[in-house]
Amino acid sequence: MRAPNMLTARLTKASRFAGVTVAAAMTLTAAAACGSSGSASPDEIVIGAIGSYTGRTASTIGPAKDGIQMWADSVNAAGGIKGKKVKLFIEDDAGNATTALAKVKELVEKDHVSAIVSDNSVPSPTWSQYVEQKQIPVIGGFSLTPPFYTSPMFFPTGASTAAQTYVELQVAKSFGPKVASYVCAESPNCAALSAQQDEVAHDVGVDLVINQKVSSTAPSYVPQCQAAKDAGAQSMIIKVPVRPVAEQCRTLGMPIGYVSGGGNVTADVLQSPAGQGLKNVDNRYPLYVDAIAQRTPAGQAFEDAVTKFAPSVKGNVQPFFSAAYIDGMLFKAAVEASNSDNVTSESVLAGLYALPQGFDLGGFTPPLNITKGQPTVTNCAFLTQIENGKWAPSDQLKVCAPQDLVTSLAKQK
Amino acid sequence: MLSYIVIGIVLGSVYSLAGIGLVLTHRTSGVFNFAHGSLATVAAFVFYTLHVSHHLAWPLAAAVAILVAGPVMGYVLELLTRSLPSAPLAVQVTTTVGIVLIVEASVSLIYGTAEIRTVPQFLPEQRIDIGSTVVTTAQLIMVVFVLLASIGLFLLFTLTRTGLAMRAVVDDPGLLDLAGRSPARARRWGWSIGVTFAAASGVAIAPLVPLDGQTLTLLVVQAFGAAAVGSFTSLPRTYLGGLAIGVASSLCTMFFPDGPLSGLPSALPFVVLFLVLLLSPKRVLGHRTRLVPPRAPAWRMPGPVQATGGLALVVLVALAPLYAGFHLADYTLSLAYVILFLALGLLTRLSGQVSLGHVTFMAIGVCAFTQFTNLFHLPWGVTLVLASIVAIPVGALLAVPAIRLSGLYLALATFGFAVVVTYLFFPLPWMFGNEGATIFVERPGDGWLASDEGYFYLVLGLVVLVALLVTAVTRSRLGRLLGALNDSVHGLEATGVSVNIARVLVFCLSAFLAAFAGVLGGAGQQAVTAASYGPLLSLTIFVLVVINPGSSPWYAVIAAAGIGLVPSYLDAAATTDYLNLLFGLGAATFALVYARQGHSEAPKWVRRFQRARPAKTRAATKPVAARPRRPGGPAAATPVEVVDVRVRFGGLKAVDGVSLAVPANRITGLIGPNGAGKTTTFNATCGIIRPSSGRVLLDGRDLGRAGLGPRARRGLGRTFQQMALFESRTVRENVALGVEGAIAGNNPLRHVWSTRADKTRIAAEAEDAIALCDLGEIADRVVGSLSTGQRRLVELARCLAGPFHVLLLDEPSAGLDRVETARFGDVIERVVREREVAVLLVEHDISLVSRLCSYLYVLDFGCLIAEGPPAEILTSSTVRAAYLGDAEVEGHPPAAPAPAGQSADATAWGVS
């Protein structure tokens, strides 16, 4: 009978070991989960920002992190909003949907933010329902992600996808009616843009002679250039890496118009001879262009803030950096429009609803028609172009699509 | 059109460049290097650092990146992968995919991702007008370089001794060693040249693409199609395949300017890969996969400990709502991942197949679920099951044609499938919505189950059920067949099992569970985007399934925690990079450990625990009479007839017009010197090799193109010269599979369903065969730990356990001592006497042949040179000349004929 007794003893030991392990793991995990909490003091306004600052989009979205931080620093240096300092929590999802949802939950449930300001999270559709349930407003950010024109809890500072598409085609049309378009094949939401271009092309009045999905890692874009040339395209909308396409098409001898937009123009395009003259449709106000920023007092305030709080980017301000600053400006406007002294998600929402129809933050956003319970679908985008290796103002700063058209397109989503 | 062809040649040259490098490494190392593009990335970054960052002249920077970094990386790779050609495919794939993860993460951590790094074109860029198009001198240099490199490498391989050695080391390193060439040196040369070529590709392609940790890897992945055209072995065909894909892609750009097929140019390399793998005749690709038995598992944690641990784990996880806080959704997702890992584990760890596209099945499941929810409004659970079922035909559609190739080609086909679905289907509205961006996935109802907590408990319950289901499958007949499939495909086929049915069944089950996981995970997130199901994620998932320790479900739990929970709790921005680096290093370490470890022993406490358990005892087996068993009615008087069979390997005639007959109730011998064609004749008879002409008749019926399995089902059993045992299983399990395989046959239901009567029959017949071969003493020992002689008897017992009326025994006494040989002879004689079977025996031991056989056929150089009774044949000068050479025969008069039934003088034959 010795063996069974030993077995029982060992099983008991094993169970005890397992129990201790479970208890220890629970304690550790609970300790980790209950770490610091972001409960706000009455003198603070707690907000969060989230973005895909690292990973595949780091080169474009990355600067947004510093942009929103600079806005918070400059606001706090000026005494805060309604006398309250802004406490900013920044979360990076690295483009990962799972991480994004966890980070947003952390902002809401642990840090107790009153709003998410500057959402540059590429997978934001995966957490939009959550913030809707929690009634946490999301103010500004990468406005081409669907929640910004489908969710009543998202308040854009830039163009909707439909508006962006319309304006890109409109700009392309300025070179002539025949347009070639190449969108990236790997990213389904990018690839699906080609269907929207097909829908909008007729309204704009362009002949979309080519509308293809192309790999972003293709070793050569010469076949696409040749096809555009043979089809008599007068301009080309590029949604894949701009530099190699522009360089290879120019080599092929195609003095046509190149149009890009939606944040895919990276710094290397500025330096490339082939990038010169490229028209860029920016979904957000191009405050990063010196000549544009200096046109308005608010723009000059932005440049002063850069000098004081982010001197390292002076002279090299990136689009997402300045856009994040504008996001902060809309939040400030909402808080100031609210009657409440206590800044909560409810008061921020009330402030947003209180903004007048067509409010455009002094021209820094498209006209915003914010209505409670309805998505805010914007209809305008902004234009810039590359000149002498730098961003420069275009002849026309803002181009708008018919509101009915963009609203109906948004409803299809 | 001419201009598109010209452009296509330029584009195709890049595919050819990458494809040739892939094939080169594959040919010289036996390893398909998924990391080829990553090695090119390293060289490109070395070049970038020297030329762009430190302004070194480009020729010097290129020389360092190609001629220094290339061979150094090749040397390291050779060390890392030295043992891989003899490792299971899963280990091979894991190792090189691990390098992909290491390089990607390292580049990201070292160089950051905030800046787009570009390499300016360093070659001259003058315009050259060709027809209506323009090419640059840089492009022309690339075209010429690739052409010359292809020719040069082809000549190196075909004309030089080094090239020959590099090819030979993959086929048979031992033989190369005997020929006086060092296999290690040949391997090192192969890797050095292959990786140097990868480095050259990296430097040449660097100016064409943005430089980061992924782009070149993805670009080389596009060259898989070119390599497939070259059957992964032929450099000239790979070169032409690359050009063809480039030209076709270029022409597609012209032909499909818009519409649904406008994504075809970018997907074409993968479509080609997929179609080549699906449609290529098996003879082109099939034989390239080396069938290597995996090592026997070292030890398993005792069952009670596992049960206690499992219960504790479930309790710990069930308490998550108390401590997880806002991380609860990640726990739910991690639970869904547990199911995904279990699904892939069934395929990879149990049956030894490799799928590199399982995340795509998750996407299919979640998209189907959303569609069904919107269309049919059925109960949530029903919709969940229906959506998961959608993955089954998709999996079958992929598996049925591709699975016949198995191994590496199945892995590549699944990867190609994942990329094609991502490129062509994900953007469609019925997959991820109108903008390909988001779909919302419903939870059950709107009550407690729809809350985070309620849904978490629902998923936890389903995970427990799936874990139990997977455990049940593993222990079922299907599980046993799949485990045997993992150990030895030929061994299992020889029992009569249709291995393709087993493969397709497990592939479909695995696809179903992956889709199930997809729905559960998606509903946990509530909204998903296509970006969550990228094809590269499947590679990471695969690596995690292979490298994580423990049996089912432990490896799945660890892997799911690693990919789901760790990032949730770690706040660092570079968490993903660090995790990928960790996974990659884990994969590389796994390869090194695999190369060095033998059968490790269980820890001391486990052994003490096992000793404490009362040992299972079985009734002692006693010798029993061999029962006559014969499927399909009485056998013909001469069950097997081989008529004028010819087998060619390229230009070599291995078997030339051989005819022989194997009558019932006696043992027929097939002898001849080494290389005479005996085993080839054997393989042609049992269906492993298809003869170029001639017929094989079984019971008077032409067996035609039937393979090993169908012939086994008609009563043709065999043993193998290179034993095909189920190494990780015990003697009893091996022998029982001889019966169980025959019961499963080619009936899918019988693969899954086992009756009580089956179990009784299997146990009884296995015990019969064990007793007949006197294996009772070692019946519960793992086959991998037995001596050669014992293993030969186990294989014989497995063959005897099956319902065969013809036995083909291929050198069964090889490795047996005299006592074992004598015992073997007794068993065979008894079987023939009591079962009325026909036996064809290939054997070198002339004493044994002389004792057992009543009729002999003699082969030499593939031709039948003599036949007749042993006494006559063994004294024939023609036969002696074939064995000993004419000169020897002239100097030694023939030995006196042995009396009938006794041994001839074996020493006179120089063999024993």
XYZ file of C-alpha atoms in Angstrom, chain B residues 387-597:
211
model
C -19.193 30.365 -40.031
C -16.549 27.926 -38.841
C -17.861 25.307 -41.251
C -17.219 27.724 -44.136
C -13.509 27.248 -43.534
C -13.800 23.500 -44.139
C -14.459 23.571 -47.898
C -11.956 26.396 -48.256
C -9.410 24.309 -46.379
C -10.292 21.237 -48.434
C -10.062 23.217 -51.649
C -6.570 24.211 -50.636
C -5.572 20.927 -49.103
C -6.903 18.358 -51.554
C -4.658 19.328 -54.462
C -1.742 20.676 -52.445
C -1.616 17.971 -49.837
C -0.483 15.341 -52.310
C 2.856 17.148 -52.282
C 2.934 17.615 -48.549
C 5.999 18.941 -46.791
C 7.574 22.161 -47.900
C 5.284 22.573 -50.870
C 2.165 22.406 -48.754
C 3.734 25.043 -46.501
C 4.458 27.303 -49.460
C 1.030 26.711 -50.972
C -0.639 27.755 -47.717
C 1.496 30.874 -47.572
C 0.690 31.696 -51.211
C -2.988 31.132 -50.424
C -2.789 33.564 -47.497
C -1.207 36.281 -49.616
C -3.602 35.805 -52.541
C -6.613 36.009 -50.222
C -5.183 39.134 -48.580
C -4.514 40.877 -51.891
C -7.527 39.809 -53.909
C -10.307 39.086 -51.423
C -9.804 41.155 -48.281
C -10.597 44.428 -50.125
C -13.929 43.067 -51.369
C -17.028 44.477 -49.637
C -18.252 41.065 -48.481
C -15.066 40.458 -46.573
C -14.163 43.513 -44.509
C -16.819 46.000 -45.539
C -16.987 48.697 -48.146
C -13.654 50.227 -47.289
C -11.996 46.981 -46.390
C -11.506 48.535 -43.033
C -13.822 47.258 -40.341
C -16.477 44.754 -39.559
C -18.403 44.616 -36.343
C -18.721 41.213 -34.770
C -21.701 40.572 -32.561
C -21.646 38.892 -29.194
C -24.464 36.582 -28.106
C -27.629 38.477 -27.248
C -27.535 41.715 -25.331
C -27.560 40.390 -21.788
C -24.788 39.251 -19.482
C -23.159 37.090 -22.167
C -22.668 40.159 -24.299
C -20.785 41.937 -21.512
C -16.997 41.718 -21.360
C -17.181 39.479 -18.321
C -19.959 37.207 -19.557
C -18.381 36.807 -22.953
C -15.026 36.057 -21.346
C -16.584 33.166 -19.416
C -18.305 31.902 -22.551
C -15.006 31.830 -24.438
C -13.252 30.226 -21.475
C -15.850 27.463 -21.464
C -15.483 26.943 -25.204
C -11.700 26.821 -24.895
C -11.965 24.110 -22.260
C -14.312 22.178 -24.546
C -12.011 22.566 -27.526
C -8.993 21.527 -25.443
C -10.885 18.400 -24.399
C -11.931 17.811 -28.005
C -8.349 18.140 -29.229
C -7.178 15.783 -26.484
C -9.893 13.326 -27.499
C -8.897 13.591 -31.166
C -5.268 13.048 -30.234
C -6.214 9.864 -28.392
C -8.676 8.691 -31.034
C -7.995 6.542 -34.067
C -7.502 9.682 -36.142
C -4.968 10.920 -33.608
C -3.085 7.635 -33.724
C -3.067 7.672 -37.518
C -1.875 11.280 -37.596
C 0.853 10.567 -35.069
C 1.939 7.635 -37.196
C 1.806 9.857 -40.277
C 4.181 12.222 -38.530
C 6.548 9.339 -37.801
C 6.508 7.594 -41.164
C 4.310 8.248 -44.174
C 5.416 5.073 -45.965
C 5.036 3.028 -42.812
C 1.455 4.186 -42.461
C 0.624 3.750 -46.136
C 1.963 0.215 -45.968
C -0.751 -0.617 -43.424
C -3.421 0.298 -45.981
C -4.324 3.763 -44.728
C -5.089 6.435 -47.278
C -2.743 9.065 -45.882
C -4.303 11.765 -48.017
C -7.657 11.197 -46.330
C -5.993 11.498 -42.944
C -4.209 14.652 -44.088
C -7.322 16.285 -45.514
C -9.372 15.382 -42.446
C -6.943 17.006 -40.072
C -6.478 19.985 -42.362
C -10.236 20.549 -42.460
C -10.606 20.102 -38.709
C -7.734 22.504 -38.164
C -9.233 25.074 -40.556
C -12.598 24.736 -38.781
C -11.028 25.391 -35.382
C -8.982 28.318 -36.722
C -12.152 29.914 -38.095
C -13.887 29.177 -34.764
C -11.051 30.987 -33.001
C -11.368 33.849 -35.463
C -15.030 34.382 -34.621
C -14.459 34.138 -30.862
C -11.532 36.556 -31.013
C -13.392 38.925 -33.309
C -16.461 39.022 -31.071
C -14.124 39.634 -28.147
C -12.773 42.696 -29.937
C -16.264 43.466 -31.299
C -14.748 45.188 -34.318
C -11.933 43.876 -36.466
C -9.959 45.116 -39.418
C -8.248 43.202 -42.169
C -4.924 44.413 -40.817
C -5.332 41.977 -37.915
C -5.041 39.018 -40.288
C -1.908 39.834 -42.301
C -0.104 36.855 -43.843
C 3.113 37.474 -41.922
C 1.286 36.909 -38.633
C 0.806 33.292 -39.712
C 4.593 32.884 -39.697
C 4.854 34.112 -36.112
C 1.974 31.875 -35.068
C 3.675 28.899 -36.678
C 6.981 29.596 -34.936
C 5.231 29.828 -31.590
C 3.453 26.519 -32.108
C 6.718 24.764 -32.821
C 9.048 26.264 -30.255
C 6.835 26.305 -27.194
C 7.382 23.444 -24.806
C 4.821 21.049 -23.450
C 2.145 18.855 -24.898
C -1.432 19.784 -25.754
C -2.847 22.141 -24.480
C 0.120 23.588 -22.595
C 2.092 24.798 -25.592
C -1.038 26.574 -26.847
C -1.596 28.298 -23.511
C 2.015 29.493 -23.324
C 2.006 30.683 -26.933
C -1.319 32.513 -26.521
C -0.112 34.228 -23.368
C 3.051 35.281 -25.217
C 1.243 36.837 -28.135
C -1.882 38.087 -26.356
C -1.159 38.943 -22.735
C 2.472 40.023 -22.644
C 1.977 43.008 -24.990
C -1.064 43.976 -22.960
C 0.926 44.323 -19.746
C 4.168 45.675 -21.198
C 4.023 49.361 -21.903
C 7.239 49.878 -23.865
C 6.729 51.286 -27.341
C 9.038 48.676 -28.816
C 7.316 45.744 -27.112
C 6.385 44.157 -30.441
C 9.961 44.378 -31.675
C 11.351 42.906 -28.468
C 8.784 40.112 -28.565
C 9.588 39.323 -32.201
C 13.274 39.320 -31.327
C 12.526 36.970 -28.456
C 10.444 34.649 -30.651
C 13.143 34.689 -33.343
C 15.912 33.925 -30.876
C 13.699 31.217 -29.436
C 13.371 29.660 -32.875
C 17.133 29.784 -33.499
C 17.852 28.331 -30.073
C 15.289 25.630 -30.735
C 17.203 24.616 -33.877
C 20.503 24.513 -31.996
C 19.054 22.552 -29.099
C 17.345 20.182 -31.508
C 20.669 19.572 -33.215
C 22.453 18.727 -30.010
C 20.001 16.943 -27.783
